[in-house]
Amino acid sequence: MKKGCEKYIPFEPVKMASRDWPDKMITKAPIWCSVDLRDGNQALVDPMNLAEKLEMFQLLCDIGIKEIEVGFPSASDTEYEILRALIDGGHIPPDVTVQVLVQAREHLIRKTFDAIEGAKNVIVHFYNSTSKLQRKVVFGKDMDGIIDIAVEGARLIRALGEEAAARTGANIRYEYSPESFMGTEPENAVAVCQRVIEAIGADAQHKIILNLPSTVESSTPNLFADQVEYFCKNLPSREAAIISLHPHNDRGTAVATAELGMLAGAERVEGTLFGNGERTGNVDIITLALNMFTQAVDPKLDFSNIGRVREVYERTTKMQVPVRHPYVGDLVFTAFSGSHQDAINKGEKYMKDSGTEYWEVPYLPIDPADVGREYEPVIRINSQSGKGGAAFVMNKNFGYDLPKAMHPEFGRIVKNYCDRVGREISADEVMELFRKEYIDIAGPYSLVSHKFFEEGEIDDAAPVVRFEGMIKNNGAEPVAITGKGNGPIDSFFNALAGVGIKGYSFVNYSEHAISIGSDAKAVSYIQLASPEGKNLFGVGISHNINYASIKGILCAINRSLAADKN
Ligand code: KIV
Ligand code: ZN
């Protein structure tokens, strides 16, 4: 045997003179078919029991899937019983079609028809493998032998189907899969399917579903799309068929394969929730549907409560949804990087300020609310987070609207802390840092009492404000201070200067109301320049807006003195 990668046979592309699919767009939802209860179930370490299958079936119906492959009833007694339980228990809604899989072999086909007795809407899905490799390695047959199996199966299914429909009034439709389509020569795939169309008697009014599986994903999605386009263009009775896809995910590109396959002419997709299924899984219906949703194409499936879908899926299959799974994983609405956080922050603000009708938030391809997720955990804080992240958390979680100029200062405090603890920190820890740094700062200076007086005539346009109060420097006795100015902040500055607290200049100020518990207070942010020319912030919170400001000034001065000491 050859060594390393040389032992593999590269995929042989279909020869196409031209192709139309690259210029197309997905403009409408395909017919969805879930194979969770069959392909998905057969791939589970512990297959679902009856109760779990019924719960999964119900979930699929709730999502809006109208065609559900419920099993392989001829292959196992459990699958047979599950189908009977669904039919006899009246669990199948009138607008839902159950699909049953069967190999194109006589005794299995007969058993399958026993299993579906009494169902109103059924798709009998039969298959045989057609690929070059399977013909050579598994069946030892040429293509004619493979076509014979398919045609014989089709004839028997047609006969049993017509008999059952006449007897019970059931609506029985047919699906044929040339299994391993992706490894079948294009002309052979067309030939077997055309012969099946003829044998089953399909026409434009009674279409057969021709399901083109990439049973083992073997090429880049563009080459698969070529295969689908070739098939659609060369099938003589194209009008008699609904073209379906059944992509597996061996190369990790099942979603792209399905999307390009739809561009190439497929009208139906078989897949599973979260891409469960044999080996690397089937195509993930949720990702496909939500990809459409974010392109303004209604997927006609309801994932508005994705949390419930995930919960039922994880419980019934005992599988876990990875944290980075598109649209659903725990971390997919989370931004760690500072620049991402900042952009999300700005996007959110833009949405609010502009009143745009569209979702225009960078780094979030979907509004988390559309899948029933919370917006709060979008920003998480670790040492990679930028200045905007901490401010975002303060705003979102606690209602503090830190002025822009303060973001770098507080961001640095948070980043240093994250570096020290070496992990992501919670929103409460961010608040704790804020509290320690700006709210609980007790000295060296603290006000013991304070009062403001306005001086001047009643309608004086610019009255003078006088501040009077007592200030304490650590354990020393409080001293009286007084000062006048053109406003509360100015008068307080002048009062401080009177007792030697000088050299600080006022740079900027902002304030807003904040609800703390059931209480409404004012919070003010004061930006000062220290005597050394360093800019820093102080925060003051009070019922009284003037007092909030002077607390903010003292906070900034105290922080500046504390920084000098360290
Ligand atoms: O993957 C596959 O080819 C299948 C067929 C039975 C449709 O599951
Ligand atoms: Zn499959």
XYZ file of C-alpha atoms and ligand atoms in Angstrom:
575
model
C 0.000 0.000 0.000
C 1.129 3.531 -0.688
C 2.191 5.611 2.265
C 0.661 8.693 3.911
C -1.818 10.732 1.940
C -0.799 9.012 -1.288
C -2.869 5.990 -0.435
C -6.092 7.976 -0.916
C -7.923 8.250 -4.234
C -8.866 11.860 -4.984
C -12.505 12.609 -5.752
C -13.309 12.566 -9.428
C -15.287 15.687 -10.371
C -18.210 15.608 -12.798
C -17.180 17.107 -16.097
C -19.324 20.212 -16.537
C -19.042 22.551 -19.524
C -20.858 25.211 -17.515
C -22.777 25.422 -14.285
C -25.655 27.630 -13.129
C -25.609 27.125 -9.381
C -22.830 29.642 -8.552
C -25.057 32.517 -9.670
C -28.082 31.430 -7.634
C -29.297 32.416 -4.178
C -31.388 30.499 -1.677
C -34.713 32.277 -1.783
C -37.092 29.806 -0.182
C -37.138 27.093 2.404
C -36.727 23.521 1.220
C -39.130 20.768 2.237
C -37.594 19.630 5.499
C -37.379 16.003 6.494
C -36.036 15.001 9.869
C -34.087 11.785 10.121
C -33.465 12.199 13.866
C -35.471 9.136 14.740
C -33.714 6.945 12.169
C -30.231 8.037 11.031
C -29.817 10.055 14.227
C -31.107 7.330 16.478
C -29.089 4.549 14.865
C -25.934 6.550 15.609
C -26.563 6.837 19.350
C -24.585 4.900 21.922
C -27.891 4.339 23.734
C -30.695 4.523 21.185
C -33.819 6.343 22.320
C -36.479 4.300 24.080
C -40.143 4.571 23.163
C -40.887 7.461 25.530
C -37.843 9.381 24.300
C -38.712 8.778 20.654
C -42.253 9.997 21.254
C -40.933 13.118 22.951
C -38.495 13.762 20.101
C -41.292 13.188 17.571
C -43.433 15.743 19.387
C -40.564 18.230 19.417
C -40.020 17.814 15.670
C -43.733 18.428 15.089
C -43.619 21.521 17.303
C -40.695 22.914 15.320
C -42.806 22.580 12.196
C -41.227 19.632 10.411
C -43.820 17.938 8.238
C -41.898 14.887 7.044
C -40.318 12.721 9.725
C -38.430 9.507 9.092
C -39.380 7.481 12.130
C -37.291 4.382 11.624
C -36.405 1.240 9.818
C -39.326 -0.901 10.997
C -38.285 -4.017 9.091
C -34.822 -3.967 10.635
C -35.666 -4.105 14.316
C -38.617 -5.035 16.492
C -38.174 -1.897 18.567
C -38.455 0.329 15.501
C -41.513 -1.638 14.386
C -43.141 -1.150 17.787
C -42.316 2.539 17.870
C -44.022 3.064 14.541
C -47.050 1.103 15.768
C -47.132 3.188 18.964
C -47.087 6.395 16.917
C -49.900 5.186 14.652
C -52.066 3.377 17.231
C -51.547 6.091 19.860
C -52.794 8.750 17.414
C -49.583 10.761 17.852
C -49.182 11.719 14.191
C -50.791 15.093 13.380
C -52.873 15.059 10.182
C -50.440 17.389 8.374
C -47.370 15.310 9.245
C -46.109 12.483 7.062
C -44.158 9.652 8.611
C -41.373 8.208 6.536
C -40.074 4.661 6.866
C -36.809 3.389 5.470
C -36.336 0.011 3.867
C -33.736 -1.672 1.725
C -34.917 -2.627 -1.752
C -35.427 -6.267 -0.703
C -38.698 -8.168 -0.880
C -39.149 -9.530 2.646
C -38.121 -6.219 4.211
C -40.505 -4.289 1.966
C -43.426 -6.564 2.926
C -42.683 -6.168 6.646
C -42.501 -2.389 6.197
C -45.991 -2.318 4.693
C -47.270 -4.276 7.718
C -45.691 -1.662 9.980
C -47.361 1.328 8.290
C -50.861 -0.143 8.281
C -53.302 2.480 9.532
C -51.053 5.527 8.987
C -52.712 8.299 6.986
C -49.695 9.877 5.307
C -46.624 7.793 4.635
C -43.456 8.020 2.590
C -41.962 4.604 1.870
C -38.262 5.295 1.428
C -36.296 2.527 -0.247
C -32.661 2.448 -1.184
C -29.786 0.453 -2.496
C -26.194 1.401 -2.802
C -25.051 2.463 -6.253
C -21.488 3.736 -5.846
C -18.511 2.389 -7.725
C -16.820 1.411 -4.473
C -19.813 -0.408 -2.999
C -20.468 -2.216 -6.268
C -16.891 -3.437 -6.309
C -16.287 -4.088 -2.618
C -19.671 -4.957 -1.120
C -21.962 -6.342 -3.820
C -19.681 -7.605 -6.538
C -22.289 -6.439 -9.080
C -22.166 -4.302 -12.178
C -24.457 -1.313 -12.628
C -27.133 -3.381 -14.407
C -27.344 -5.658 -11.366
C -27.737 -2.626 -9.119
C -30.454 -1.170 -11.355
C -32.297 -4.514 -11.285
C -32.398 -4.463 -7.472
C -33.789 -0.925 -7.472
C -36.355 -1.626 -10.179
C -37.591 -4.849 -8.558
C -37.912 -3.036 -5.247
C -39.796 -0.194 -6.934
C -42.239 -2.578 -8.631
C -43.079 -4.398 -5.417
C -43.432 -1.159 -3.469
C -45.738 0.233 -6.132
C -47.919 -2.873 -6.037
C -48.118 -2.956 -2.230
C -48.594 0.800 -2.054
C -51.453 0.841 -4.562
C -53.120 -2.054 -2.788
C -52.804 -0.403 0.657
C -53.988 2.980 -0.609
C -57.036 1.417 -2.269
C -57.870 -0.558 0.862
C -57.238 2.072 3.568
C -57.346 5.390 1.722
C -53.826 6.146 2.982
C -51.775 8.717 1.134
C -48.656 6.716 0.308
C -45.763 8.389 -1.440
C -42.377 7.011 -2.431
C -38.770 7.971 -2.006
C -35.761 6.329 -3.560
C -32.142 6.888 -2.526
C -29.251 5.816 -4.714
C -27.203 5.342 -1.561
C -23.619 6.677 -1.867
C -24.805 8.929 -4.682
C -21.675 11.057 -4.207
C -19.536 8.074 -5.268
C -21.756 7.040 -8.167
C -20.848 7.968 -11.732
C -23.261 10.782 -12.698
C -24.723 8.945 -15.692
C -25.303 5.832 -13.558
C -27.058 7.855 -10.861
C -29.353 9.290 -13.520
C -29.930 5.891 -15.112
C -30.965 4.085 -11.932
C -33.244 6.916 -10.818
C -34.925 7.188 -14.224
C -35.618 3.453 -14.185
C -37.076 3.764 -10.672
C -39.319 6.644 -11.802
C -40.657 4.453 -14.574
C -41.090 1.383 -12.395
C -42.920 3.275 -9.675
C -45.070 5.153 -12.203
C -44.185 8.649 -10.986
C -45.292 11.683 -12.949
C -45.715 15.416 -12.392
C -48.880 14.779 -10.342
C -47.435 11.880 -8.359
C -43.852 12.809 -7.816
C -41.300 10.491 -6.348
C -38.719 11.893 -3.978
C -35.251 11.189 -5.347
C -32.896 11.556 -2.426
C -29.257 12.146 -3.322
C -27.198 11.254 -0.276
C -23.644 12.202 0.318
C -23.571 9.065 2.420
C -19.909 9.692 3.150
C -18.992 13.287 2.412
C -16.168 12.967 -0.110
C -15.526 16.274 -1.841
C -15.683 19.993 -1.507
C -19.300 21.238 -1.574
C -18.886 22.830 -5.015
C -18.131 19.439 -6.562
C -21.174 17.947 -4.873
C -23.245 20.841 -6.236
C -21.957 19.993 -9.710
C -23.173 16.422 -9.216
C -26.617 17.647 -8.207
C -26.858 20.098 -11.093
C -25.765 17.431 -13.554
C -28.370 15.057 -12.113
C -31.196 17.608 -12.304
C -30.339 18.647 -15.844
C -29.913 15.136 -17.207
C -32.757 13.281 -15.540
C -35.220 12.649 -18.409
C -38.326 12.744 -16.167
C -37.205 15.651 -14.009
C -40.819 16.846 -13.683
C -41.731 13.568 -11.962
C -39.292 14.022 -9.092
C -38.693 16.092 -5.993
C -34.923 16.250 -5.601
C -33.817 15.758 -2.032
C -30.433 15.927 -0.289
C -29.125 13.854 2.569
C -25.689 15.233 3.396
C -23.426 13.625 5.957
C -20.692 15.629 7.555
C -17.491 13.612 7.180
C -15.494 16.587 5.949
C -17.277 19.003 8.279
C -18.998 20.742 5.363
C -22.473 19.213 5.373
C -24.165 22.584 5.790
C -22.292 24.053 2.815
C -22.995 20.898 0.836
C -26.712 21.256 1.515
C -26.693 24.958 0.701
C -24.856 24.545 -2.595
C -26.946 21.465 -3.361
C -30.069 23.595 -3.007
C -28.594 26.164 -5.372
C -27.967 23.316 -7.783
C -31.639 22.341 -7.858
C -32.526 20.354 -4.733
C -35.924 21.131 -3.211
C -35.819 19.037 -0.084
C -33.304 18.391 2.689
C -33.018 15.491 5.093
C -31.107 16.215 8.265
C -31.160 16.161 12.023
C -31.206 18.504 14.978
C -27.686 19.577 15.883
C -26.328 17.350 13.101
C -26.648 14.097 15.030
C -26.192 11.018 12.866
C -23.813 8.331 11.700
C -20.092 9.088 12.319
C -19.717 12.881 12.050
C -23.456 13.217 11.674
C -26.090 14.343 9.207
C -26.524 17.933 8.158
C -27.735 20.153 10.991
C -31.218 21.381 10.185
C -31.024 24.117 12.803
C -27.913 25.712 11.328
C -29.302 25.454 7.816
C -32.612 26.991 8.833
C -31.095 29.806 10.848
C -28.579 30.538 8.101
C -31.605 31.200 5.896
C -33.325 33.194 8.613
C -30.355 35.563 8.852
C -30.582 36.130 5.082
C -34.197 37.269 5.394
C -35.483 33.926 4.061
C -38.178 32.365 6.221
C -37.058 28.774 6.885
C -40.612 27.815 7.915
C -39.300 26.189 11.066
C -39.695 27.582 14.536
C -36.507 27.876 16.568
C -37.721 30.769 18.698
C -37.138 28.667 21.801
C -33.856 27.020 20.938
C -33.232 26.307 24.619
C -36.174 23.898 24.709
C -35.017 22.185 21.507
C -31.578 21.725 22.996
C -32.903 20.537 26.341
C -35.147 17.853 24.807
C -32.406 16.821 22.366
C -29.743 16.474 25.031
C -32.025 14.567 27.365
C -33.443 12.153 24.805
C -30.240 11.463 22.847
C -27.788 11.874 25.745
C -25.644 13.873 23.317
C -24.211 17.270 24.140
C -24.334 20.410 22.076
C -20.788 21.827 21.870
C -20.314 25.307 23.305
C -19.464 26.750 19.901
C -22.269 25.088 17.951
C -23.734 27.749 15.591
C -26.681 29.684 17.019
C -27.078 27.345 19.991
C -23.806 26.724 21.839
C -23.250 28.359 25.199
C -20.545 30.653 23.857
C -21.959 31.759 20.531
C -23.420 35.023 21.793
C -20.330 35.800 23.782
C -17.496 38.130 22.856
C -14.254 37.958 24.765
C -12.156 40.228 22.583
C -12.206 43.880 23.499
C -12.660 45.176 19.974
C -15.586 42.801 19.447
C -17.167 43.894 22.702
C -16.740 47.499 21.742
C -18.304 46.969 18.322
C -21.266 45.056 19.785
C -21.711 47.839 22.262
C -21.716 50.419 19.489
C -24.033 48.293 17.362
C -26.521 48.103 20.177
C -26.365 51.834 20.697
C -26.714 52.445 16.955
C -29.815 50.244 16.871
C -31.353 52.233 19.711
C -30.373 55.705 18.493
C -31.080 55.240 14.788
C -34.333 53.315 15.153
C -33.187 51.106 12.246
C -35.614 48.377 11.168
C -32.810 45.925 10.598
C -30.466 43.937 12.761
C -27.184 45.777 12.451
C -24.915 44.625 15.226
C -21.368 43.649 14.308
C -20.196 40.198 15.412
C -23.740 39.012 16.102
C -25.120 37.497 12.897
C -28.476 36.898 14.570
C -30.451 38.707 17.242
C -30.147 36.322 20.227
C -33.765 37.134 21.083
C -34.879 35.476 17.821
C -33.811 32.123 19.210
C -35.076 32.911 22.696
C -31.646 33.664 24.081
C -30.621 36.372 26.454
C -28.595 39.327 25.326
C -26.958 39.786 28.748
C -24.244 37.196 28.503
C -22.942 38.577 25.234
C -20.060 40.342 26.893
C -17.846 38.323 29.147
C -14.838 39.689 30.851
C -11.375 38.234 30.872
C -7.885 39.602 30.334
C -8.561 39.851 26.572
C -11.508 42.160 27.088
C -11.189 45.752 26.101
C -12.176 48.935 27.823
C -15.683 48.816 26.381
C -16.456 45.395 27.844
C -16.374 46.348 31.492
C -18.376 49.513 30.782
C -20.909 47.425 28.868
C -21.357 45.078 31.813
C -21.724 47.999 34.202
C -24.396 49.429 31.989
C -26.252 46.260 31.046
C -26.161 44.545 34.383
C -26.152 47.396 36.873
C -27.410 50.518 35.103
C -24.215 52.606 35.416
C -23.588 54.615 32.253
C -19.872 55.300 32.593
C -18.728 58.279 30.500
C -16.659 57.273 27.500
C -13.527 58.935 28.874
C -13.772 56.734 31.959
C -13.799 53.435 29.995
C -9.992 53.145 29.664
C -9.459 53.807 33.381
C -11.990 51.266 34.617
C -11.084 48.851 31.797
C -7.473 48.872 33.047
C -8.583 48.126 36.598
C -10.645 45.165 35.387
C -7.912 43.891 33.072
C -5.282 44.018 35.843
C -7.591 42.049 38.098
C -8.240 39.433 35.388
C -4.505 39.099 34.795
C -4.009 38.581 38.515
C -6.702 35.919 38.908
C -5.953 34.381 35.504
C -9.544 33.618 34.534
C -12.783 35.035 33.209
C -14.600 37.091 35.829
C -18.315 37.446 36.428
C -20.434 40.578 36.094
C -20.728 40.642 39.901
C -16.973 40.688 40.207
C -16.838 43.632 37.791
C -19.348 45.428 40.017
C -17.297 44.549 43.076
C -14.198 46.098 41.498
C -16.203 49.214 40.686
C -17.534 49.402 44.207
C -14.089 49.008 45.784
C -12.472 51.493 43.469
C -15.114 54.220 43.364
C -17.850 53.734 45.936
C -16.351 52.287 49.093
C -13.340 54.582 49.011
C -13.397 56.028 52.513
C -10.524 58.454 52.796
C -8.346 60.144 53.581
C -10.989 62.877 53.143
C -14.617 62.501 54.091
C -17.426 64.984 54.545
C -19.108 65.103 57.917
C -21.753 67.665 56.954
C -22.572 69.848 53.989
C -24.989 72.518 52.883
C -25.447 74.652 49.750
C -26.907 78.149 49.747
C -27.887 80.157 46.751
C -27.089 83.849 47.020
C -28.488 86.694 44.915
C -31.863 87.957 43.756
C -34.685 85.475 43.103
C -34.609 85.974 39.321
C -30.861 86.492 39.165
C -29.701 84.669 36.030
C -26.425 83.463 37.555
C -26.755 83.174 41.329
C -23.712 82.531 43.473
C -23.646 79.192 45.262
C -22.069 78.994 48.708
C -20.904 75.745 50.197
C -20.555 75.180 53.926
C -19.524 71.944 55.570
C -17.205 69.983 57.821
C -14.454 67.822 56.398
C -12.328 65.200 58.103
C -8.869 64.036 57.106
C -8.574 60.452 58.339
C -8.788 60.361 62.173
C -8.180 64.121 62.595
C -10.847 66.399 64.045
C -13.315 67.670 61.399
C -12.669 71.228 60.185
C -15.154 73.735 58.817
C -14.844 74.615 55.133
C -16.658 77.192 53.081
C -16.437 78.427 49.529
C -18.367 80.311 46.874
C -18.640 79.653 43.190
C -20.850 79.751 40.126
C -22.312 76.342 40.960
C -22.123 73.546 43.548
C -18.982 72.014 42.064
C -17.150 75.306 41.798
C -18.103 76.357 45.353
C -16.945 73.019 46.760
C -13.607 73.268 44.932
C -13.085 76.699 46.410
C -14.007 75.435 49.885
C -11.389 72.667 49.557
C -8.751 75.147 48.446
C -9.427 77.082 51.657
C -8.038 74.159 53.686
C -5.105 73.491 51.396
C -6.598 70.829 49.146
C -5.428 72.480 45.952
C -4.055 71.794 42.551
C -6.975 69.718 41.290
C -8.752 71.029 38.272
C -12.149 70.070 37.014
C -12.152 68.406 33.586
C -15.600 66.994 33.037
C -18.797 65.905 34.647
C -21.734 63.699 33.827
C -24.586 62.279 35.819
C -27.687 60.150 35.517
C -30.380 58.665 37.687
C -29.985 55.106 38.815
C -32.298 52.675 40.560
C -30.618 50.922 43.417
C -33.087 48.426 44.832
C -36.378 50.290 45.081
C -34.545 53.582 45.485
C -33.785 56.143 42.785
C -30.512 58.015 43.220
C -28.230 60.251 41.228
C -24.815 59.032 40.204
C -22.214 61.548 39.097
C -18.919 60.925 37.381
C -16.303 63.608 37.959
C -13.164 63.781 35.900
C -10.350 65.736 37.549
C -6.768 66.508 36.660
C -4.470 65.947 39.652
C -1.761 68.444 40.632
C 0.657 66.216 38.640
C -1.586 66.587 35.598
C -2.949 63.050 35.714
C -6.592 62.578 34.689
C -8.736 60.447 36.929
C -12.350 59.837 37.822
C -14.439 59.906 40.937
C -17.967 58.624 41.422
C -20.576 59.919 43.829
C -24.007 58.498 44.561
C -26.686 60.280 46.525
C -30.363 61.156 46.611
C -29.223 64.718 46.186
C -27.632 65.539 42.876
C -25.369 68.260 44.337
C -24.148 65.958 47.035
C -23.525 63.224 44.444
C -21.221 65.656 42.639
C -19.159 66.640 45.652
C -18.885 63.003 46.710
C -17.559 62.358 43.205
C -14.966 65.112 43.617
C -13.823 63.754 46.971
C -13.699 60.263 45.511
C -11.404 61.429 42.700
C -9.152 63.323 45.128
C -8.981 60.357 47.510
C -8.158 58.025 44.622
C -5.448 60.384 43.452
C -3.911 60.499 46.941
C -4.152 56.710 47.262
C -2.423 56.315 43.881
C 0.368 58.676 45.019
C 0.943 56.497 48.058
C 1.201 53.236 46.086
O -26.629 8.192 4.341
C -27.343 7.555 3.579
O -27.028 7.324 2.402
C -28.592 7.055 4.112
C -29.525 6.463 3.125
C -30.211 5.294 3.669
C -30.460 7.520 2.651
O -28.859 7.211 5.275
Zn -27.619 8.783 6.169
